[in-house]
PDB file of C-alpha atoms in Angstrom:
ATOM      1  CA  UNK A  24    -194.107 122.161  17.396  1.00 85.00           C
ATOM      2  CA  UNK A  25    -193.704 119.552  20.083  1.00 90.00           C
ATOM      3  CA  UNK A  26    -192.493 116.610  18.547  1.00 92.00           C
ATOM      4  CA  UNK A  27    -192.646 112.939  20.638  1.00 92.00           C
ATOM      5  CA  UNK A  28    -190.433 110.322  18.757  1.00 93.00           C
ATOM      6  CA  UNK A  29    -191.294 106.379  20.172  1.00 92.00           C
ATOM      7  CA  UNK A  30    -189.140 103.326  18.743  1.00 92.00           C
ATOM      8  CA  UNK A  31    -190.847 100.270  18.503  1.00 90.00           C
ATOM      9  CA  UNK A  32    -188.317  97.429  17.733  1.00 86.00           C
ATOM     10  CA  UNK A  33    -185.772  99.403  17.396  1.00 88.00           C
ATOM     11  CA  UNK A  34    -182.990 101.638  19.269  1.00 89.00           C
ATOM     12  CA  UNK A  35    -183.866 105.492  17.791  1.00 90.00           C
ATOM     13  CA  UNK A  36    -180.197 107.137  17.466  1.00 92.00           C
ATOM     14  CA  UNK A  37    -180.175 110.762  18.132  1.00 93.00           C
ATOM     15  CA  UNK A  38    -179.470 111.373  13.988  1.00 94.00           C
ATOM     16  CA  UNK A  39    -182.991 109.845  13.770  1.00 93.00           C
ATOM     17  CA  UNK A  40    -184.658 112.000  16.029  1.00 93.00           C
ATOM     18  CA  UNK A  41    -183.315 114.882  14.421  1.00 94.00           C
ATOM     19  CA  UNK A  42    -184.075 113.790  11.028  1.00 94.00           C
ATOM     20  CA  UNK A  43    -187.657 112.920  11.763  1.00 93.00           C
ATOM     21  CA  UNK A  44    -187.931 115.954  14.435  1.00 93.00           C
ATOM     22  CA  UNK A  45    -186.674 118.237  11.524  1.00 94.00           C
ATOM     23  CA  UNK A  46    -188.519 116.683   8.553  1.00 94.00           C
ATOM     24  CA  UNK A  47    -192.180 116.512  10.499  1.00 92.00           C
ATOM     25  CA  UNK A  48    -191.564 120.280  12.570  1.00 90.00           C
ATOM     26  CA  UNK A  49    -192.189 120.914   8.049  1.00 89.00           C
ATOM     27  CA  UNK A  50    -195.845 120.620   8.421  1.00 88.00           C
ATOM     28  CA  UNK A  51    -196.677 123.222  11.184  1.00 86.00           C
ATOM     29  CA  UNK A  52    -195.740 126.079   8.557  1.00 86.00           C
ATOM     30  CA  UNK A  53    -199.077 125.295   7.881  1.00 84.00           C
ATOM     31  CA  UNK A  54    -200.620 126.346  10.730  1.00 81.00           C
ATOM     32  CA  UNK A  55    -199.599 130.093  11.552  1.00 79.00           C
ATOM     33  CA  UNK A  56    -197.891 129.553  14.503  1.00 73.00           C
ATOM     34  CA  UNK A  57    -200.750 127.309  16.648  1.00 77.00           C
ATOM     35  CA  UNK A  58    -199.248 125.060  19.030  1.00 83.00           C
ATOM     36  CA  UNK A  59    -199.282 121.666  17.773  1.00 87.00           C
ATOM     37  CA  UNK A  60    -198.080 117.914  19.823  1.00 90.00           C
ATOM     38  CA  UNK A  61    -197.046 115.560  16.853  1.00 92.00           C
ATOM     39  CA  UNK A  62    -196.348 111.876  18.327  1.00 93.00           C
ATOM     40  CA  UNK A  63    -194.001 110.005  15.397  1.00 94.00           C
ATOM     41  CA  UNK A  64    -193.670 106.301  15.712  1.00 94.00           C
ATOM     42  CA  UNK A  65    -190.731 104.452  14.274  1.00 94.00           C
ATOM     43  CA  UNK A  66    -190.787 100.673  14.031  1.00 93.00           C
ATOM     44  CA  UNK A  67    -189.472  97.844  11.985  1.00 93.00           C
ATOM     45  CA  UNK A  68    -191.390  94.670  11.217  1.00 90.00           C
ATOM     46  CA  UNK A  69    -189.442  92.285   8.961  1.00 87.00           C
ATOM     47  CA  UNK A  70    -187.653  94.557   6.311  1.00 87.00           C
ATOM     48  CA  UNK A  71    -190.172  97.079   6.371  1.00 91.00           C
ATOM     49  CA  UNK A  72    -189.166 100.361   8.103  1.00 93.00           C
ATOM     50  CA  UNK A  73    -192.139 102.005   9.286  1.00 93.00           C
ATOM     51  CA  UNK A  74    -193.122 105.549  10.385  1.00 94.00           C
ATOM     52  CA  UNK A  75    -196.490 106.522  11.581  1.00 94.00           C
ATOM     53  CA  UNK A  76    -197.046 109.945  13.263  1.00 94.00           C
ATOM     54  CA  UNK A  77    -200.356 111.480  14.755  1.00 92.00           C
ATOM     55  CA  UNK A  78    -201.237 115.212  14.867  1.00 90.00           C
ATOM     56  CA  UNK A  79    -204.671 116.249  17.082  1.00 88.00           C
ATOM     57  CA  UNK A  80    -205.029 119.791  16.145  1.00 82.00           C
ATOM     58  CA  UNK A  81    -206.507 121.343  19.074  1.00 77.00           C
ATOM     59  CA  UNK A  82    -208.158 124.692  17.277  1.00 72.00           C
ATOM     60  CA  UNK A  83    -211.167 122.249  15.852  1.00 72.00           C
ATOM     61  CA  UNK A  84    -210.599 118.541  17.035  1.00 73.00           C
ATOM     62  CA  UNK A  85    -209.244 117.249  13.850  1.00 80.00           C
ATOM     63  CA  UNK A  86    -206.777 114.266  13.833  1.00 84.00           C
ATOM     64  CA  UNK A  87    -204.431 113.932  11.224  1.00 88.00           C
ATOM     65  CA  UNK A  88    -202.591 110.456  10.973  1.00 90.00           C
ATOM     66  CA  UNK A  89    -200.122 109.130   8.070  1.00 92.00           C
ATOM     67  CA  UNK A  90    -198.363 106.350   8.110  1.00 92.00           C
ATOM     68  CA  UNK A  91    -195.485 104.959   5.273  1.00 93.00           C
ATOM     69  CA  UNK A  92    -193.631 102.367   5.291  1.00 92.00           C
ATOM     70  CA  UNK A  93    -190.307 101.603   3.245  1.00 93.00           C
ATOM     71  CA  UNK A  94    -186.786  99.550   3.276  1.00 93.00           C
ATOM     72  CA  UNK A  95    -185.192 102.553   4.809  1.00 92.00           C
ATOM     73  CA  UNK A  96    -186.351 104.577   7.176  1.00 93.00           C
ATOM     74  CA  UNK A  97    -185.205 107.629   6.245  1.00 94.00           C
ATOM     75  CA  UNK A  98    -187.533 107.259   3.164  1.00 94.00           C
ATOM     76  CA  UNK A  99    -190.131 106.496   5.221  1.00 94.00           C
ATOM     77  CA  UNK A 100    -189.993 109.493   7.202  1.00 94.00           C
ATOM     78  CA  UNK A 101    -189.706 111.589   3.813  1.00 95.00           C
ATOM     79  CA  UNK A 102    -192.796 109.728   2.770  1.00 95.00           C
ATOM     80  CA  UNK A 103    -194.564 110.336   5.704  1.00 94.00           C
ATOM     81  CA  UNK A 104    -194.066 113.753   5.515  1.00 94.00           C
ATOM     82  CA  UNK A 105    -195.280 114.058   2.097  1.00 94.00           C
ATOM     83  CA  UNK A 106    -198.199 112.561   2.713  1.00 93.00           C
ATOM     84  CA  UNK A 107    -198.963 114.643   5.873  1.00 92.00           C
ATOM     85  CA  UNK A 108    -198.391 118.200   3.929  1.00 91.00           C
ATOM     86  CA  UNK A 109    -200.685 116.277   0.941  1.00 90.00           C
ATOM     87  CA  UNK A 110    -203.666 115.631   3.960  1.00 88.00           C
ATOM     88  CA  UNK A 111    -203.193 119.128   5.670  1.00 87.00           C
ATOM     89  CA  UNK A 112    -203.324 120.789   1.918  1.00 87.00           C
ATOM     90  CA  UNK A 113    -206.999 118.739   0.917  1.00 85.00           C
ATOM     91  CA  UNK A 114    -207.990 119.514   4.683  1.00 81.00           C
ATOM     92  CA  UNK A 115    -207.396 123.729   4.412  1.00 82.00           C
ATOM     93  CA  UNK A 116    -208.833 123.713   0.989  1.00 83.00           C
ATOM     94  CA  UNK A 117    -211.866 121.749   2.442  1.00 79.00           C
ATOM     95  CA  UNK A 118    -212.253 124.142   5.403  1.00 74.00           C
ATOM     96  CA  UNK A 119    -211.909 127.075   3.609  1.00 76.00           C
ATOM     97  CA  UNK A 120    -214.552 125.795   1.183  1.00 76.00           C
ATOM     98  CA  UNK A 121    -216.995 124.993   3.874  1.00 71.00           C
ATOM     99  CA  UNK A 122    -215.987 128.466   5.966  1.00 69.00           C
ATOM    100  CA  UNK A 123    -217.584 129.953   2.442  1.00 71.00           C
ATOM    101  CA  UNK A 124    -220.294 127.481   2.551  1.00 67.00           C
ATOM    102  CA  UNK A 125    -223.647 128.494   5.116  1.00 51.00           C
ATOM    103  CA  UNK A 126    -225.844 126.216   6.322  1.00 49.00           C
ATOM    104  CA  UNK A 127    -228.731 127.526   4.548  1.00 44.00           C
ATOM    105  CA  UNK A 128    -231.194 127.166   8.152  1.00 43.00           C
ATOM    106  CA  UNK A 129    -229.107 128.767  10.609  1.00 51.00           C
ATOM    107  CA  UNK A 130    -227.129 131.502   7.921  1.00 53.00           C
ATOM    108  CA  UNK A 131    -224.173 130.249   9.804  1.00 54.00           C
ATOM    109  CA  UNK A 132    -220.764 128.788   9.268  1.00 49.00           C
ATOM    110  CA  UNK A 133    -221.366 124.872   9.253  1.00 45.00           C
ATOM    111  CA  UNK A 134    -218.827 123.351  12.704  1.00 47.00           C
ATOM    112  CA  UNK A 135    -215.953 121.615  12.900  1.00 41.00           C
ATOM    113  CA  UNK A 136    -215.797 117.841  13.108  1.00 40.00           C
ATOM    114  CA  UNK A 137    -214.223 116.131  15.978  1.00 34.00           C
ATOM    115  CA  UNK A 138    -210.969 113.275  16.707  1.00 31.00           C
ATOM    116  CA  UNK A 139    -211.163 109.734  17.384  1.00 32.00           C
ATOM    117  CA  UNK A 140    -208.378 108.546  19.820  1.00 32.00           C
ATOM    118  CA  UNK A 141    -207.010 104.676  19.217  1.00 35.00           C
ATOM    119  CA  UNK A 142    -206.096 102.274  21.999  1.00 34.00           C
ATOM    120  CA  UNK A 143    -204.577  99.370  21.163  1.00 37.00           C
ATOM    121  CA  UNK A 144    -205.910  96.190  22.754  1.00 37.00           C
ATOM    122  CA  UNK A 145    -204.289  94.123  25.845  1.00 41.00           C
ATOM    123  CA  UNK A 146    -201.690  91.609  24.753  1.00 42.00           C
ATOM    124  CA  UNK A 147    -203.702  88.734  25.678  1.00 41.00           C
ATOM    125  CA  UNK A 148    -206.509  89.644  22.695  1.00 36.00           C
ATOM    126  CA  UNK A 149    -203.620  88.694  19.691  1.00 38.00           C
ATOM    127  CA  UNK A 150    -205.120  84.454  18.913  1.00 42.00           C
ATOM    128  CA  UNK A 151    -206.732  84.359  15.877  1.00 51.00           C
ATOM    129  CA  UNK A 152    -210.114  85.368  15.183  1.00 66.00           C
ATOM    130  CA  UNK A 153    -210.075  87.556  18.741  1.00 77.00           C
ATOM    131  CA  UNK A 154    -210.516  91.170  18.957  1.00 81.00           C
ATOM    132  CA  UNK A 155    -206.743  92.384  18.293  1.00 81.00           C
ATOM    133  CA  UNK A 156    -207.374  96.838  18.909  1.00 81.00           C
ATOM    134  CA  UNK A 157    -209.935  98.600  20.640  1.00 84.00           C
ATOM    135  CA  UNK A 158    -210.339 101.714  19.254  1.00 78.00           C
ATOM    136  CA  UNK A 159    -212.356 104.458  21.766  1.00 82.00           C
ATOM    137  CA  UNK A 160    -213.884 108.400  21.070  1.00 76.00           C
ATOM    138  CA  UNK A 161    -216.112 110.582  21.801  1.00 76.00           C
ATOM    139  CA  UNK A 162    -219.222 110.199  19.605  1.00 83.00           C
ATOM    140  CA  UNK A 163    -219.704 113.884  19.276  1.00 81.00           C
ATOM    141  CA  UNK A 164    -222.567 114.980  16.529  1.00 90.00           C
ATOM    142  CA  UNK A 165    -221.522 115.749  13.475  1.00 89.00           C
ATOM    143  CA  UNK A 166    -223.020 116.266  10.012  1.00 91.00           C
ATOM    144  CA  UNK A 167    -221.838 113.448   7.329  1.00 91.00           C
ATOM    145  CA  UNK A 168    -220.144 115.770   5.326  1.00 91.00           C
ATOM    146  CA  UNK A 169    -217.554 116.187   8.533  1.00 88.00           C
ATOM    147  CA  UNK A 170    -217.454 112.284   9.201  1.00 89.00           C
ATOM    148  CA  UNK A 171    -216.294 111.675   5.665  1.00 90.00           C
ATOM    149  CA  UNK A 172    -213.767 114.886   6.329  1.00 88.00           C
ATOM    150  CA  UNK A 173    -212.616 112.899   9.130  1.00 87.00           C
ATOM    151  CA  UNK A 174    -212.292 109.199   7.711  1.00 87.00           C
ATOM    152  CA  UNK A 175    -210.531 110.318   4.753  1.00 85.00           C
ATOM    153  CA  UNK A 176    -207.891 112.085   7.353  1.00 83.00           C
ATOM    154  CA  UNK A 177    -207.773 109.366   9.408  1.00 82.00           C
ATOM    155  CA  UNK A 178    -207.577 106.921   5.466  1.00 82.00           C
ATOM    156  CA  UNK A 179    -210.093 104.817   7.439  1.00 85.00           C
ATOM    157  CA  UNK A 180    -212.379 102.742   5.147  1.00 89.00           C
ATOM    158  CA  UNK A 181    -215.187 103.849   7.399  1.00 90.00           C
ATOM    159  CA  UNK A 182    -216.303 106.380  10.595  1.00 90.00           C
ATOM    160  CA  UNK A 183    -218.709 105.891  13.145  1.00 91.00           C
ATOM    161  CA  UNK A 184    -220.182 109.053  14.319  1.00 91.00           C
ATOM    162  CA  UNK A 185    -223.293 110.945  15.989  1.00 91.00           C
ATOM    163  CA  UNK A 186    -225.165 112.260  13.568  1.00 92.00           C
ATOM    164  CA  UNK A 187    -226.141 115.801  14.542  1.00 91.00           C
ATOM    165  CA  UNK A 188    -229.274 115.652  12.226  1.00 90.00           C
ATOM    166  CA  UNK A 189    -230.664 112.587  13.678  1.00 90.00           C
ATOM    167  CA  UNK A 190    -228.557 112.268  17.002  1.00 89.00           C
ATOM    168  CA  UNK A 191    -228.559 108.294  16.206  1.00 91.00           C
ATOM    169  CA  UNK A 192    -225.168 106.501  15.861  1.00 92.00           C
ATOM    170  CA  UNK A 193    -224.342 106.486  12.014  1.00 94.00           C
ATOM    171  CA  UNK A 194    -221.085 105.114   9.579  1.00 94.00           C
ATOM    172  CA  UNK A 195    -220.130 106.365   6.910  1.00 94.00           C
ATOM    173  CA  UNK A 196    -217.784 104.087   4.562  1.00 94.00           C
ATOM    174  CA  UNK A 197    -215.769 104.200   0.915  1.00 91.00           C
ATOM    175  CA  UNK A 198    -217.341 102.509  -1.571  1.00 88.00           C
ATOM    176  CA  UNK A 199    -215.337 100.704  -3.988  1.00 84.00           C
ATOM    177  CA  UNK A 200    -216.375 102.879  -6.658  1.00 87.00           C
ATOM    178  CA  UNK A 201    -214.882 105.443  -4.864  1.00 85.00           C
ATOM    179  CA  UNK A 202    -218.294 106.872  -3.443  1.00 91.00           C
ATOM    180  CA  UNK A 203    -219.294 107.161  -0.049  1.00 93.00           C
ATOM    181  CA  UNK A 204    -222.023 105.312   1.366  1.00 94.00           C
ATOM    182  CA  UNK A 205    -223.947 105.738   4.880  1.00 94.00           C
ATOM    183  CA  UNK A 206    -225.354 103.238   7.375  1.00 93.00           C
ATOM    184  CA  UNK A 207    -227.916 104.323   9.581  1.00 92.00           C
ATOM    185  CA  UNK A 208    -230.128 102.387  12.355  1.00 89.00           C
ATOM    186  CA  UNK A 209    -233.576 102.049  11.644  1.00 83.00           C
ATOM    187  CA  UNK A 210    -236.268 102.873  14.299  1.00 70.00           C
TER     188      UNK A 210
END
């Protein structure tokens, strides 16, 4: 696993990057030996220690993102790391569930979903009320059952996606009864 560690306030000491590079190489166990690019994040804002790493996995498009945040950052990388092996768990289960499951039309296996990629905003954008991130990716079609997939990986609220049925723009969000709900343009 090829593992990029970024400080962001902060001076990364060499015992950090080989804490975090051996605590997050953990999670590619999980993936029978595909290459995998993990970019980990360490910042601190205040007294909070925060780690935040990012995982594309580049056998069906998937992102997988955690972040944690603690008063040491050694716990937060723990706690990243837990969370990340909790994601990529659900995630295997729910692939080899749908890998089981055929679209009943076609008679076969149901695709993959694909990533969204973040860019942060320029500098300038930070007054309030102002666009602060700008978040760009490919709108790819997808059914809703992968869109959810993919928000709950991401632990977005919401995902905007193509949807493969319709080929309209669609966005499917967590409802705070816990169910899912879908917003789709009308003609």
């Amino acid at each position: 696993m090829n593992i990029a560690i970024y400080g962001k306030n902060l001076d990364v000491t060499d015992a950090l990057k080989e804490y975090a590079r051996r605590k997050v190489g953990k999670v590619a166990r999980y993936f029978n030996d595909t290459p995998l690019q993990a970019q980990v994040t360490l910042s601190i804002e205040r007294d909070r220690h925060i780690v935040e790493v990012t995982i594309p996995l580049p056998n069906n498009g998937l992102l997988i993102r955690a972040e944690e945040d603690s008063e040491d950052m050694y716990a937060s990388i723990d706690l990243v790391v837990d969370k990340l092996e909790r994601q990529i768990r659900k995630l295997k289960t729910r692939l080899n569930r749908k890998a089981r499951r055929l679209d009943a039309t076609t008679g076969q296996a149901l695709p993959e979903s694909e990533t969204s990629l973040d860019e942060p905003a320029p500098a300038d954008a930070e007054e309030e009320g102002r666009v602060v991130r700008t978040k760009r990716f490919p709108l790819k079609p997808m059914t809703v059952d992968e869109a959810i997939l993919q928000m709950d990986l991401l632990g977005h609220d919401f995902f905007v996606f193509a949807n493969a049925a319709t080929g309209d723009v669609n966005v499917v969000y967590r409802r705070r009864d816990g169910q899912y709900g879908l917003i789709e343009p009308e003609a």
